[in-house]
PDB file of C-alpha atoms in Angstrom:
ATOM      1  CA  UNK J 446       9.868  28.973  -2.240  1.00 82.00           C
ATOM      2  CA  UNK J 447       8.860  27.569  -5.424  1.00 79.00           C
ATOM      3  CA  UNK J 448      11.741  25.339  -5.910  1.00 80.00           C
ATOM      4  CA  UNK J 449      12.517  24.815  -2.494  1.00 79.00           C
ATOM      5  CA  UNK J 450       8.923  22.964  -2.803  1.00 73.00           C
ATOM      6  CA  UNK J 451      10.019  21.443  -5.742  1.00 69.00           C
ATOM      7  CA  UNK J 452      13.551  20.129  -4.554  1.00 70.00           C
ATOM      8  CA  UNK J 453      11.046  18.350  -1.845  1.00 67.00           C
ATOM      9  CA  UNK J 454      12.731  20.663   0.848  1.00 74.00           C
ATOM     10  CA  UNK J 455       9.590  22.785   2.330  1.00 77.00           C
ATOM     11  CA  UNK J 456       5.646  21.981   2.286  1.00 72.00           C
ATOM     12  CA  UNK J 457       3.208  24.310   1.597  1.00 72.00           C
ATOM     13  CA  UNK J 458       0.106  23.994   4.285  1.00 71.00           C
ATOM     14  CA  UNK J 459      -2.922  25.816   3.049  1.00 73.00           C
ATOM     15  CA  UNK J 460      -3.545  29.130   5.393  1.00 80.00           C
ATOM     16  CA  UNK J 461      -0.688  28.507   7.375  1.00 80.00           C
ATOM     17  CA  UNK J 462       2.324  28.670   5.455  1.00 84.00           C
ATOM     18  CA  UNK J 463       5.811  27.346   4.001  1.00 83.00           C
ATOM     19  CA  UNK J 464       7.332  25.069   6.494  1.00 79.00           C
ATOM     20  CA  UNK J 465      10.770  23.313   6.218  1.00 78.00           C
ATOM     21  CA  UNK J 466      10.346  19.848   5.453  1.00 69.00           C
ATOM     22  CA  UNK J 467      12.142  16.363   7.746  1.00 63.00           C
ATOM     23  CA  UNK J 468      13.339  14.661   4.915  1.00 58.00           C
ATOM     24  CA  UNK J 469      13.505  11.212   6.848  1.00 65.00           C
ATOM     25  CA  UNK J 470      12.534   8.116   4.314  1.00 75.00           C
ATOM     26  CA  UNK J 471      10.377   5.828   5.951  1.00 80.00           C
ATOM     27  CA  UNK J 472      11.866   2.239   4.868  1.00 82.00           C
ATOM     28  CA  UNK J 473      10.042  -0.614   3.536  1.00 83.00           C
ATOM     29  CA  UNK J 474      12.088  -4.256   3.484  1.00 80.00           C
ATOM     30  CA  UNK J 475      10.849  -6.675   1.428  1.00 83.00           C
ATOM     31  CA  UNK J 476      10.636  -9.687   1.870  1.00 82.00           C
ATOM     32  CA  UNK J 477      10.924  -9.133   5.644  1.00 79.00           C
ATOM     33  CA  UNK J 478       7.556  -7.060   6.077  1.00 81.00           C
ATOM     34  CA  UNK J 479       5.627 -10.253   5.016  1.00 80.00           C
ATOM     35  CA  UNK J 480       6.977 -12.689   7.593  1.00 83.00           C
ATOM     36  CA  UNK J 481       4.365 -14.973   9.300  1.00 83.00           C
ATOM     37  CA  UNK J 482       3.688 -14.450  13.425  1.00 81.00           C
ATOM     38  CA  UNK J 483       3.489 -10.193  12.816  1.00 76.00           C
ATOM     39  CA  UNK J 484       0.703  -9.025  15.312  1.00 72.00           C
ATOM     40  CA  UNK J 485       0.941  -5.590  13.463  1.00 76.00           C
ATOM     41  CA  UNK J 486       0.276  -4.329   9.783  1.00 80.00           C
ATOM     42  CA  UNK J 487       3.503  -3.428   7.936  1.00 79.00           C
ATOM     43  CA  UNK J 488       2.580   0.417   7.823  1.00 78.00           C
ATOM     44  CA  UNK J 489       2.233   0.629  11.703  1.00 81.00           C
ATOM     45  CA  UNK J 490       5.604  -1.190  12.210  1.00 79.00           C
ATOM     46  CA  UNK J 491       7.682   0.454   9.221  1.00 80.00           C
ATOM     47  CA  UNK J 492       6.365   4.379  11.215  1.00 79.00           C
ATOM     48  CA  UNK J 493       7.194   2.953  15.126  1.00 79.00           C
ATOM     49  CA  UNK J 494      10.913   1.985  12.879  1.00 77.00           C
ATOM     50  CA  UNK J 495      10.996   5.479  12.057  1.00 76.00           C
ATOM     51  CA  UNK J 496       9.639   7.226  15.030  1.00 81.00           C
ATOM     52  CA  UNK J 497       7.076   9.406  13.425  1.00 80.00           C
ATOM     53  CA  UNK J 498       3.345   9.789  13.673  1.00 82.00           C
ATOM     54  CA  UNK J 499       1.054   8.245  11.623  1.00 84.00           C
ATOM     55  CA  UNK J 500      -2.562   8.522  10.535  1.00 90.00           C
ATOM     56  CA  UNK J 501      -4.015   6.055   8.900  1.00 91.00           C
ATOM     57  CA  UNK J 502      -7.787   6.088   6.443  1.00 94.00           C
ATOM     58  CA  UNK J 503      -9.637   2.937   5.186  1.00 95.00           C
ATOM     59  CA  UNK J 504     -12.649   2.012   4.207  1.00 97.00           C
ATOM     60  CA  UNK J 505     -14.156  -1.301   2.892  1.00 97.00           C
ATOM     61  CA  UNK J 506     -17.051  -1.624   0.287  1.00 98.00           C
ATOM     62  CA  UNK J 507     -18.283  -4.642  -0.857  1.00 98.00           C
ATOM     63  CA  UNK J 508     -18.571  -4.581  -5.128  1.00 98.00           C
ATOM     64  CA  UNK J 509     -17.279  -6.511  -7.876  1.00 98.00           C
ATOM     65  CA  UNK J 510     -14.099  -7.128  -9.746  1.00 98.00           C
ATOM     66  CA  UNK J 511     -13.596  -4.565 -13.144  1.00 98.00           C
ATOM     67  CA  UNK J 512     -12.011  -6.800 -16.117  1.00 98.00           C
ATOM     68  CA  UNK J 513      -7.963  -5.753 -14.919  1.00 97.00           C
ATOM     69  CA  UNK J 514      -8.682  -7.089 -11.559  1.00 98.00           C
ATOM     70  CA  UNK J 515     -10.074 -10.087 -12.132  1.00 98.00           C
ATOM     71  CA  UNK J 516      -7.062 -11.147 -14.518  1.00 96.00           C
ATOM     72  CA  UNK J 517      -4.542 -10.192 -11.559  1.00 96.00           C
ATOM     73  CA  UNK J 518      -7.318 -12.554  -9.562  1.00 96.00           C
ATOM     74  CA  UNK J 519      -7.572 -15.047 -11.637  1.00 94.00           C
ATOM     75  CA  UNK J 520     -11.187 -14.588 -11.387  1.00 96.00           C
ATOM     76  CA  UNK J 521     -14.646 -13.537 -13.419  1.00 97.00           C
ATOM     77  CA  UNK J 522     -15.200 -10.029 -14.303  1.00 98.00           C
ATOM     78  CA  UNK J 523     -17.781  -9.156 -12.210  1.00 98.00           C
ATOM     79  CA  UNK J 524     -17.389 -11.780  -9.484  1.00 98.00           C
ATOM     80  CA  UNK J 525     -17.674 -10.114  -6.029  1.00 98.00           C
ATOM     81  CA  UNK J 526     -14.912  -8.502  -4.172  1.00 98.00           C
ATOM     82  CA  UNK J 527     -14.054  -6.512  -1.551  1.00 98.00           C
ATOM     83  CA  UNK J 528     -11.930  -3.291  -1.788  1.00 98.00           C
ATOM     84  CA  UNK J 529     -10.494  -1.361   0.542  1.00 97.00           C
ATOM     85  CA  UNK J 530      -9.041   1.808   0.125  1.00 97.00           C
ATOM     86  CA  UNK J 531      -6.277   3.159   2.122  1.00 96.00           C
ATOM     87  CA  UNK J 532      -4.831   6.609   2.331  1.00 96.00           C
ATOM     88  CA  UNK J 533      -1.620   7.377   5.254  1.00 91.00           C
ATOM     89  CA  UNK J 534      -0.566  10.562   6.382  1.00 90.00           C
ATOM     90  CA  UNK J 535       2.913  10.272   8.584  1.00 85.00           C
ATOM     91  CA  UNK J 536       4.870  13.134  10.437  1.00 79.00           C
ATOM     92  CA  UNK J 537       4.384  16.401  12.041  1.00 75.00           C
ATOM     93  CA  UNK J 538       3.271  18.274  10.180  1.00 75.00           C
ATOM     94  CA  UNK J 539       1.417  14.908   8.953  1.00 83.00           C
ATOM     95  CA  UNK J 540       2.256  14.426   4.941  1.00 84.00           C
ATOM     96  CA  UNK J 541       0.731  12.263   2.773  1.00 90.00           C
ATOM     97  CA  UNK J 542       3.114   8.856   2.435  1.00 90.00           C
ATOM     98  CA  UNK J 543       0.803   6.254   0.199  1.00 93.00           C
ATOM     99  CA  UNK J 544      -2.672   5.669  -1.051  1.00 96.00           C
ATOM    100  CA  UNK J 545      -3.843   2.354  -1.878  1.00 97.00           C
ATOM    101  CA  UNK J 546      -6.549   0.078  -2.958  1.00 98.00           C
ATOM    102  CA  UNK J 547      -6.654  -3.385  -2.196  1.00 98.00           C
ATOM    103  CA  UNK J 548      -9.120  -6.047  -4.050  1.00 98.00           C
ATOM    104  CA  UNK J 549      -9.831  -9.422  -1.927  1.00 98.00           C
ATOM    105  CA  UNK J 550     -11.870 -12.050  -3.874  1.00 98.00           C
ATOM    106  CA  UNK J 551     -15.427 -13.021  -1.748  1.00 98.00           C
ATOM    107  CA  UNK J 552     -15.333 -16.541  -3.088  1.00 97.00           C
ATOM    108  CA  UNK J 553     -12.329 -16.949  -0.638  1.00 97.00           C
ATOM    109  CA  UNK J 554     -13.006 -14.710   2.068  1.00 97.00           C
ATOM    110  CA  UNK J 555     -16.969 -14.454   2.431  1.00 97.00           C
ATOM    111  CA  UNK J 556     -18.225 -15.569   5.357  1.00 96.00           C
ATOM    112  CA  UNK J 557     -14.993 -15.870   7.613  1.00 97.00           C
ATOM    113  CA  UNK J 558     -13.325 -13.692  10.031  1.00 96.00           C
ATOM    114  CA  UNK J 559     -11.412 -11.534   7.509  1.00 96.00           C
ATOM    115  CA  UNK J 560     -14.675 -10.732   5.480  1.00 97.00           C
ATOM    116  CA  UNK J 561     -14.082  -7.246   6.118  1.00 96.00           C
ATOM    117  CA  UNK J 562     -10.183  -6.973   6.836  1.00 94.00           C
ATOM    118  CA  UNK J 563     -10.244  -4.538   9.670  1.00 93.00           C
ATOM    119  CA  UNK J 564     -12.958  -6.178  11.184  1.00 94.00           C
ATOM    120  CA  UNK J 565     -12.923  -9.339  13.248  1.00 93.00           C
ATOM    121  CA  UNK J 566     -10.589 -11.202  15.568  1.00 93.00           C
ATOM    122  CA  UNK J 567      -7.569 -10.709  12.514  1.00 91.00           C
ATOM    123  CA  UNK J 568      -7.938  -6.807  12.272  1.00 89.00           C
ATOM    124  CA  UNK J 569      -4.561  -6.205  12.965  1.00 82.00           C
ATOM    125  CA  UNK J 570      -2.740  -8.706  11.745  1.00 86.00           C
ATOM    126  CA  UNK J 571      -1.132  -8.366   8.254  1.00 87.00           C
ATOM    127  CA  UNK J 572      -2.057 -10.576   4.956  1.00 91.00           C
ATOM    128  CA  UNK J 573       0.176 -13.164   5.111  1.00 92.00           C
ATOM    129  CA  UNK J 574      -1.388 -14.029   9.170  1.00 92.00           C
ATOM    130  CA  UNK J 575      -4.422 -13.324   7.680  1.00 93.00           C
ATOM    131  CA  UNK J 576      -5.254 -16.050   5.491  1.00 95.00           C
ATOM    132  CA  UNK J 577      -3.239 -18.592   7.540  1.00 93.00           C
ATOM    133  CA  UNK J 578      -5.551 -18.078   9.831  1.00 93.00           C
ATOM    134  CA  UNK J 579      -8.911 -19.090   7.303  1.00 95.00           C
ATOM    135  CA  UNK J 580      -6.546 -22.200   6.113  1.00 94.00           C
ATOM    136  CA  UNK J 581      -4.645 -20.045   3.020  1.00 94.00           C
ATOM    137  CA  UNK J 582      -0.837 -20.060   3.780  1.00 93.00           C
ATOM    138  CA  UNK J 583       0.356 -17.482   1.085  1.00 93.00           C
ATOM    139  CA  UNK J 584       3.497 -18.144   0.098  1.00 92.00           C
ATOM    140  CA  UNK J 585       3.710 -15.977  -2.465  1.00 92.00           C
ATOM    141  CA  UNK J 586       4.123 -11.868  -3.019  1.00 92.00           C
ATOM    142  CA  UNK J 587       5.009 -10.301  -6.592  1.00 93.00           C
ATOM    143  CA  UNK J 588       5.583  -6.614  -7.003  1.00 93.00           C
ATOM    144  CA  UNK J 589       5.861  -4.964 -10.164  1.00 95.00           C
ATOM    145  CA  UNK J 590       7.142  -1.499  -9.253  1.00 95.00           C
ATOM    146  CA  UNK J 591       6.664   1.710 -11.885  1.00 96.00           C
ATOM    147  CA  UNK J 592       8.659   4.458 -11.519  1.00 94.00           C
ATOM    148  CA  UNK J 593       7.094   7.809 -13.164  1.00 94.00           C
ATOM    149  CA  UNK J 594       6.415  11.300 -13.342  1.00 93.00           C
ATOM    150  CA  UNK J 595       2.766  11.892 -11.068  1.00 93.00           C
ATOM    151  CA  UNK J 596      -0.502  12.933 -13.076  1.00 93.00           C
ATOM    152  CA  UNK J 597      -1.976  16.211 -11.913  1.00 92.00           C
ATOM    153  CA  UNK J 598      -4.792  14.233  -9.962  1.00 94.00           C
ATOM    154  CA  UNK J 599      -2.166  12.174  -7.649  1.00 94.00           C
ATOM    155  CA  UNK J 600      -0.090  15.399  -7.061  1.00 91.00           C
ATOM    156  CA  UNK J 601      -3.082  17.085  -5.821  1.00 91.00           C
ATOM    157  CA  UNK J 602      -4.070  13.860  -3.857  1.00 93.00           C
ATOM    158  CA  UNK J 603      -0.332  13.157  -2.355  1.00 92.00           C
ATOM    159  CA  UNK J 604       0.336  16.699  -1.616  1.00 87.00           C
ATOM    160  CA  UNK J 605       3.483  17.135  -4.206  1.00 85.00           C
ATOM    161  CA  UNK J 606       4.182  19.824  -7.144  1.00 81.00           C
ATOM    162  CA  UNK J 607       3.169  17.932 -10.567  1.00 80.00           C
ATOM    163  CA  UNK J 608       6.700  17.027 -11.926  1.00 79.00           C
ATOM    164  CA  UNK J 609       7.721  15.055  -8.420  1.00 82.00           C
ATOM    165  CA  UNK J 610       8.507  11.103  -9.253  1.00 91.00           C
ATOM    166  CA  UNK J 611       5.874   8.741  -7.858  1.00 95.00           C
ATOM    167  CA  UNK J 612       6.202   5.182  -7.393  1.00 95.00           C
ATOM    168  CA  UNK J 613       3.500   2.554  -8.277  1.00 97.00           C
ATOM    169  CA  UNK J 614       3.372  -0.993  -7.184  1.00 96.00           C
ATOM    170  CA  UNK J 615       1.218  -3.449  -8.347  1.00 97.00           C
ATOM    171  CA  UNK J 616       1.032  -6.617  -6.071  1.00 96.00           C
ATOM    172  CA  UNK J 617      -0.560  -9.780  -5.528  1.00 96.00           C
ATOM    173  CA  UNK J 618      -0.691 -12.070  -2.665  1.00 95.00           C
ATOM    174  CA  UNK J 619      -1.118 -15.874  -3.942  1.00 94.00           C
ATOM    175  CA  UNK J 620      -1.133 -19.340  -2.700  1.00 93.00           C
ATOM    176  CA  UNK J 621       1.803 -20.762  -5.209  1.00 86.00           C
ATOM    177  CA  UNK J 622       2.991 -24.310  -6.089  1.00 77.00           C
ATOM    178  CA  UNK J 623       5.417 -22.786  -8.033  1.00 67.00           C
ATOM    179  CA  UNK J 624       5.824 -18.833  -9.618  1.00 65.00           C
ATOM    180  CA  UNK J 625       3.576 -18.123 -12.467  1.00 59.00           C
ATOM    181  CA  UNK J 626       1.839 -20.997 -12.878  1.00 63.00           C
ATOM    182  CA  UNK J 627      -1.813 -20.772 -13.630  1.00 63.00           C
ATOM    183  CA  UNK J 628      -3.496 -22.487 -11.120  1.00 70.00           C
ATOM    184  CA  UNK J 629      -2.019 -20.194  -8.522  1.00 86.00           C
ATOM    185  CA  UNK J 630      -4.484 -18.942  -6.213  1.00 94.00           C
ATOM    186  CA  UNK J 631      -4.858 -14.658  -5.899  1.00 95.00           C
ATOM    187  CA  UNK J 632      -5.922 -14.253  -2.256  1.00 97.00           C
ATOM    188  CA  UNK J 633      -5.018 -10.268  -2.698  1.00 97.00           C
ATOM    189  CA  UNK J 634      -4.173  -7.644  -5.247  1.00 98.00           C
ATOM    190  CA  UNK J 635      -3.522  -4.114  -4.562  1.00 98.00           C
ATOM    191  CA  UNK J 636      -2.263  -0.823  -5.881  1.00 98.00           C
ATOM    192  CA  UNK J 637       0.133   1.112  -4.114  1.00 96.00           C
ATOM    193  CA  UNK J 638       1.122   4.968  -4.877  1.00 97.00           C
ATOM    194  CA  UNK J 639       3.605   6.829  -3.007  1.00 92.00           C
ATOM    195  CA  UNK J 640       5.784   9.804  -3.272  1.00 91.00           C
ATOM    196  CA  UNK J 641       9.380   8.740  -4.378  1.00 88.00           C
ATOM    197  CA  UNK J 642      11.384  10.623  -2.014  1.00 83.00           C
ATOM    198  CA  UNK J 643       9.041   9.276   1.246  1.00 83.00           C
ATOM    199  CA  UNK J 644       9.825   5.943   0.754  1.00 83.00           C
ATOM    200  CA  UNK J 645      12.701   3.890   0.783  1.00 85.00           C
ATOM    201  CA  UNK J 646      12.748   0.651  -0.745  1.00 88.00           C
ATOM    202  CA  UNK J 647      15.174  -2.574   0.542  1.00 88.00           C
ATOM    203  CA  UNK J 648      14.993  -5.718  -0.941  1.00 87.00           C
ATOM    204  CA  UNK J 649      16.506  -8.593   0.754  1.00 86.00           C
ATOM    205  CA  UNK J 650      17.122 -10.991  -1.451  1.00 76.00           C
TER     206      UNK J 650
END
């Protein structure tokens, strides 16, 4: 049972027992998943793709920016933000797929209708809609993706024995004249955790 866990083949449900495990990827296709005109987020469309069950956690507190953020932001430390975390179990029995948190700068969005990003007339609509819709047309997404062996804290959080590969992405959202430059404006930076063998990742280039 041990290393049928292990192998990612059966999950272990506390007081109920060892079940066999769907070993269905859900896939995520970048660029495609940040098109404009998507009336849906890109977690709800990616689980109706793959015809499983989701349930989805977030909550938004208003606080400001630690000295890493606020580099990726190309703001102060300090300067206010919001950040939302975001945790997503898919599947039956529901697993734990990703956990998130997601930094929005207040200079930009306080006081509009995506103050609070599930909140408003834009609740379900995805980034990129988002901000066109305050008068920010991102045109910009970069993902740095790291590929690495889970501490014990995200195994316990994601549900996975302690040596199981997890994948990180760091990404930010920007208004760009052109890539790196320094006057690009952050509207979004998040971090992204998820189980390596629960995702799959396209890239269409």
């Amino acid at each position: 049972m041990r290393l049928l866990r292990e192998w990612g083949f059966a999950n272990g449900l506390r007081g109920k027992g060892v079940f066999v495990r769907r070993l269905d990827k859900l896939t995520r296709i970048a660029p495609l998943r940040y098109f404009r005109g998507q009336e849906a987020r890109t977690y709800v469309r990616e689980a109706e793709a793959a015809n499983v069950e989701m349930q989805v956690e977030h909550k938004t507190t208003k606080t400001t920016a630690p000295a890493n953020i606020a580099e990726r932001l190309g703001i102060n430390e300090g300067d206010p933000v919001t950040c939302t975390r975001y945790f997503i179990r898919m599947g039956n029995p529901p697993q734990p797929v990703t956990s998130s948190l997601a930094w929005e700068p207040l200079a930009i969005t306080g006081g509009t209708d995506i103050e609070l990003p599930h909140e408003g007339p834009h609740a379900d609509k995805g980034i990129v809609d988002g901000f066109s819709a305050i008068g920010h047309e991102v045109n910009q997404v970069e993902e740095r993706l790291d590929i690495r062996t889970s501490t014990a804290e995200e195994a316990k959080l994601l549900d996975i024995p302690a040596n199981r590969p997890v994948v990180q992405i760091t990404q930010t959202f920007r208004v760009a004249d052109r890539f790196g430059a320094e006057d690009d404006l952050a509207v979004e930076t998040a971090d992204i955790l998820f189980p390596s063998d629960r995702y799959e990742l396209r890239y269409v280039m």
